[in-house]
Coordinates of C-alpha atoms in Angstrom, one line a residue:
M1 CA -3.2 12.3 -17.9
T2 CA -5.8 12.7 -15.2
R3 CA -4.3 13.1 -11.8
W4 CA -5.8 13.5 -8.4
I5 CA -3.8 15.4 -5.8
F6 CA -3.8 13.8 -2.3
L7 CA -3.2 16.5 0.3
S8 CA -2.8 15.2 3.9
L9 CA -3.6 17.6 6.7
F10 CA -0.9 18.3 9.2
L11 CA -2.2 17.2 12.6
L12 CA -0.6 19.2 15.3
T13 CA -0.7 18.7 19.1
S14 CA -1.7 22.3 19.8
C15 CA -5.0 23.2 21.5
E16 CA -6.4 24.4 18.1
S17 CA -5.6 21.0 16.6
D18 CA -7.3 19.3 19.6
R19 CA -10.5 21.2 18.7
S20 CA -10.5 20.6 15.0
A21 CA -9.1 17.2 14.4
G22 CA -8.4 15.7 17.8
T23 CA -5.2 14.1 19.0
G24 CA -4.2 10.6 19.9
S25 CA -3.3 11.8 23.4
Q26 CA -7.0 11.9 24.2
T27 CA -7.5 8.2 23.7
G28 CA -4.0 6.6 23.4
N29 CA -4.7 6.0 19.8
S30 CA -4.1 8.1 16.6
V31 CA -6.2 10.0 14.1
V32 CA -5.5 9.7 10.3
A33 CA -7.1 12.5 8.4
G34 CA -6.6 14.4 5.2
R35 CA -8.1 15.8 2.0
I36 CA -8.1 14.9 -1.6
L37 CA -8.2 17.5 -4.4
R38 CA -8.5 17.0 -8.1
A39 CA -5.9 18.4 -10.5
D40 CA -8.2 21.4 -11.1
S41 CA -8.0 22.1 -7.3
L42 CA -11.7 21.2 -6.8
P43 CA -12.5 18.7 -4.1
A44 CA -12.5 15.0 -5.0
A45 CA -15.8 14.0 -3.5
N46 CA -16.9 10.4 -2.8
V47 CA -13.5 8.8 -3.3
E48 CA -13.1 5.5 -1.4
I49 CA -10.2 5.2 1.0
T50 CA -9.3 2.1 3.0
L51 CA -7.2 1.7 6.1
A52 CA -6.1 -1.8 7.2
P53 CA -3.3 -3.3 9.3
A54 CA -0.3 -4.1 7.1
S55 CA -0.5 -7.8 8.0
W56 CA -0.5 -11.1 6.0
G57 CA -3.3 -12.5 8.2
K58 CA -7.0 -11.8 7.9
T59 CA -7.6 -8.1 8.9
I60 CA -10.6 -5.8 9.2
V61 CA -10.6 -3.2 6.6
R62 CA -11.9 0.2 7.5
T63 CA -13.5 2.2 4.6
R64 CA -14.3 5.8 4.2
H65 CA -15.5 8.1 1.4
T66 CA -14.4 11.6 1.1
D67 CA -17.1 14.3 1.8
S68 CA -18.1 17.1 -0.5
L69 CA -14.9 19.0 0.3
G70 CA -12.7 16.0 -0.4
R71 CA -12.0 15.3 3.3
Y72 CA -11.7 12.0 5.1
R73 CA -10.9 10.9 8.7
F74 CA -10.1 7.7 10.6
D75 CA -10.5 8.0 14.4
A76 CA -9.1 5.8 17.2
V77 CA -6.4 4.0 15.1
D78 CA -4.2 1.7 17.1
A79 CA -0.4 2.0 17.0
G80 CA 1.3 -0.2 14.5
L81 CA 1.8 -0.6 10.8
W82 CA -1.1 0.3 8.5
R83 CA -1.8 0.3 4.8
L84 CA -3.6 3.4 3.5
E85 CA -5.0 3.1 0.0
T86 CA -7.2 5.2 -2.3
R87 CA -9.5 3.4 -4.7
G88 CA -10.6 5.6 -7.5
E89 CA -12.2 4.2 -10.6
K90 CA -9.1 5.0 -12.7
T91 CA -6.5 6.2 -10.3
A92 CA -5.1 5.0 -6.9
M93 CA -2.4 5.3 -4.3
V94 CA -1.0 3.1 -1.6
R95 CA 1.3 3.8 1.3
T96 CA 2.4 1.8 4.3
L97 CA 2.8 3.9 7.4
R98 CA 3.7 3.3 11.1
L99 CA 1.6 4.9 13.8
Q100 CA 2.9 5.5 17.3
A101 CA 0.6 5.4 20.3
G102 CA -0.9 8.8 21.2
R103 CA 0.5 10.6 18.1
D104 CA -1.5 11.6 15.1
S105 CA 0.0 10.9 11.7
T106 CA 1.4 13.8 9.7
L107 CA 1.4 12.6 6.1
P108 CA 3.4 14.2 3.2
T109 CA 1.6 15.3 0.0
L110 CA 0.8 12.2 -2.0
L111 CA -0.6 11.7 -5.5
A112 CA -3.3 9.3 -6.7
L113 CA -2.3 8.3 -10.2
P114 CA -3.3 5.8 -13.0
R115 CA -2.6 2.3 -11.9
G116 CA 0.4 0.2 -12.9
K117 CA 1.2 -3.5 -13.7
V118 CA 3.7 -5.8 -11.9
V119 CA 5.1 -9.0 -13.4
V120 CA 6.4 -11.4 -10.7
E121 CA 9.2 -13.8 -11.6
I122 CA 9.6 -17.0 -9.6
H123 CA 12.1 -19.8 -10.0
L124 CA 10.3 -22.8 -8.6
D125 CA 11.6 -25.8 -6.6
D126 CA 9.7 -28.6 -5.0
T127 CA 9.1 -26.6 -1.8
L128 CA 7.8 -23.5 -3.6
R129 CA 5.4 -25.6 -5.7
T130 CA 3.5 -26.4 -2.6
G131 CA 3.0 -22.7 -1.9
W132 CA 0.7 -19.8 -2.7
L133 CA 1.6 -16.3 -3.8
K134 CA -0.1 -13.5 -1.9
V135 CA -0.2 -9.7 -2.6
M136 CA -1.0 -7.5 0.3
G137 CA -4.4 -5.9 0.0
M138 CA -5.7 -8.6 -2.3
S139 CA -8.1 -11.2 -1.0
D140 CA -7.2 -13.9 -3.5
S141 CA -3.9 -15.9 -3.7
V142 CA -2.3 -17.7 -6.6
S143 CA -1.3 -21.4 -6.4
L144 CA 2.3 -22.1 -7.5
A145 CA 1.6 -25.8 -8.3
N146 CA 3.3 -25.7 -11.7
P147 CA 5.8 -28.2 -13.2
A148 CA 7.8 -25.4 -15.0
R149 CA 11.1 -24.3 -13.7
E150 CA 10.4 -20.6 -14.1
I151 CA 7.0 -18.8 -14.1
F152 CA 5.9 -15.2 -14.6
L153 CA 2.7 -14.0 -12.9
S154 CA 1.0 -10.7 -13.9
F155 CA -0.9 -8.4 -11.7
A156 CA -2.6 -5.5 -13.5
N157 CA -4.2 -2.4 -12.0
L158 CA -2.0 -2.2 -8.9
A159 CA -2.0 1.1 -7.0
P160 CA 1.2 3.1 -7.5
G161 CA 3.4 2.7 -4.4
V162 CA 5.3 0.0 -2.6
Q163 CA 3.6 -3.4 -3.1
W164 CA 4.3 -6.3 -0.8
F165 CA 4.5 -10.0 -1.9
T166 CA 4.9 -13.2 0.0
I167 CA 4.9 -16.9 -0.8
V168 CA 3.2 -19.0 1.9
G169 CA 3.7 -22.8 2.2
P170 CA 1.6 -25.5 4.0
G171 CA 0.6 -24.5 7.5
G172 CA 0.9 -20.8 6.7
R173 CA 4.7 -20.8 6.8
H174 CA 6.2 -17.8 4.9
L175 CA 8.8 -19.2 2.4
R176 CA 9.7 -16.0 0.6
E177 CA 9.1 -12.3 0.8
A178 CA 9.7 -9.3 -1.5
S179 CA 8.5 -5.7 -2.2
L180 CA 8.5 -3.6 -5.3
L181 CA 7.7 0.0 -6.2
A182 CA 4.8 -0.2 -8.7
R183 CA 4.9 2.9 -10.9
S184 CA 1.9 4.6 -12.5
G185 CA 1.3 3.6 -16.1
Q186 CA 4.4 1.3 -16.1
V187 CA 5.1 -2.4 -16.2
D188 CA 7.5 -3.3 -13.5
T189 CA 9.1 -6.7 -12.9
L190 CA 9.8 -8.3 -9.5
L191 CA 12.9 -10.3 -10.4
D192 CA 13.5 -13.7 -8.8
A193 CA 16.7 -12.4 -7.2
K194 CA 14.7 -9.9 -5.1
W195 CA 12.9 -12.7 -3.1
K196 CA 14.2 -13.0 0.5
R197 CA 14.1 -16.1 2.6
E198 CA 13.7 -14.1 5.8
S199 CA 10.2 -13.0 6.7
A200 CA 10.6 -9.7 8.5
G201 CA 7.2 -8.5 7.4
P202 CA 6.2 -5.2 5.7
A203 CA 7.9 -2.0 6.7
A204 CA 6.8 1.7 6.5
D205 CA 7.7 3.3 3.1
G206 CA 8.1 6.8 1.9
A207 CA 5.8 8.8 -0.4
Y208 CA 5.4 7.6 -4.0
D209 CA 7.4 9.8 -6.4
P210 CA 5.8 9.9 -9.8
D211 CA 9.1 11.1 -11.3
D212 CA 11.0 8.0 -10.0
D213 CA 13.3 6.6 -12.7
G214 CA 12.9 3.0 -11.6
D215 CA 16.4 2.5 -10.2
D216 CA 15.0 2.2 -6.7
D217 CA 12.9 -1.0 -6.4
G218 CA 11.2 0.2 -3.3
E219 CA 12.6 -2.5 -1.0
E220 CA 13.4 -1.7 2.6
D221 CA 16.9 -2.5 3.8

């Protein structure tokens, strides 16, 4: 199985780091930078990486491609919750991270792996049938106008990592919210019991573990 190794650079606040990568202390914002290598330790060149606010509203997506050495960099990133995703032709990775003002992000080693599939279970009532299901990072939403009592919606080719889902009703009101750890090459199911009525919004998650046995559904407490 082809794997891409995503190695994030440690961004230190020393003078040397200021010269090489820059620090958020210079602008009040942060730098997100790193490097991607292939499994054979050669640079993964021209891999698309996106960085966007982890928000359910319309957001501006910033896009980069790795250089010939597999490096990428996002400058002047505001504090807040962000969604970092690699978009290889066959492999991908997603992570939600929280940035603090004036502090560059230090990311752990991450893996870009073959995509997974998530099946979403929803028990409908009259209120939910007026809503739409949204998956963070996807531009399209799915109407829940269905007379059935129980439905299953499939989402193939999702990046391995914590995926966030919401059901939005008329006027943009959030009716349900849930998250699930999508695993590489696996079919995972978001059970109806996992939906929450509260709308706390997405939260920062940890690194995706390819050896995860599936017991942890990836939800934040």
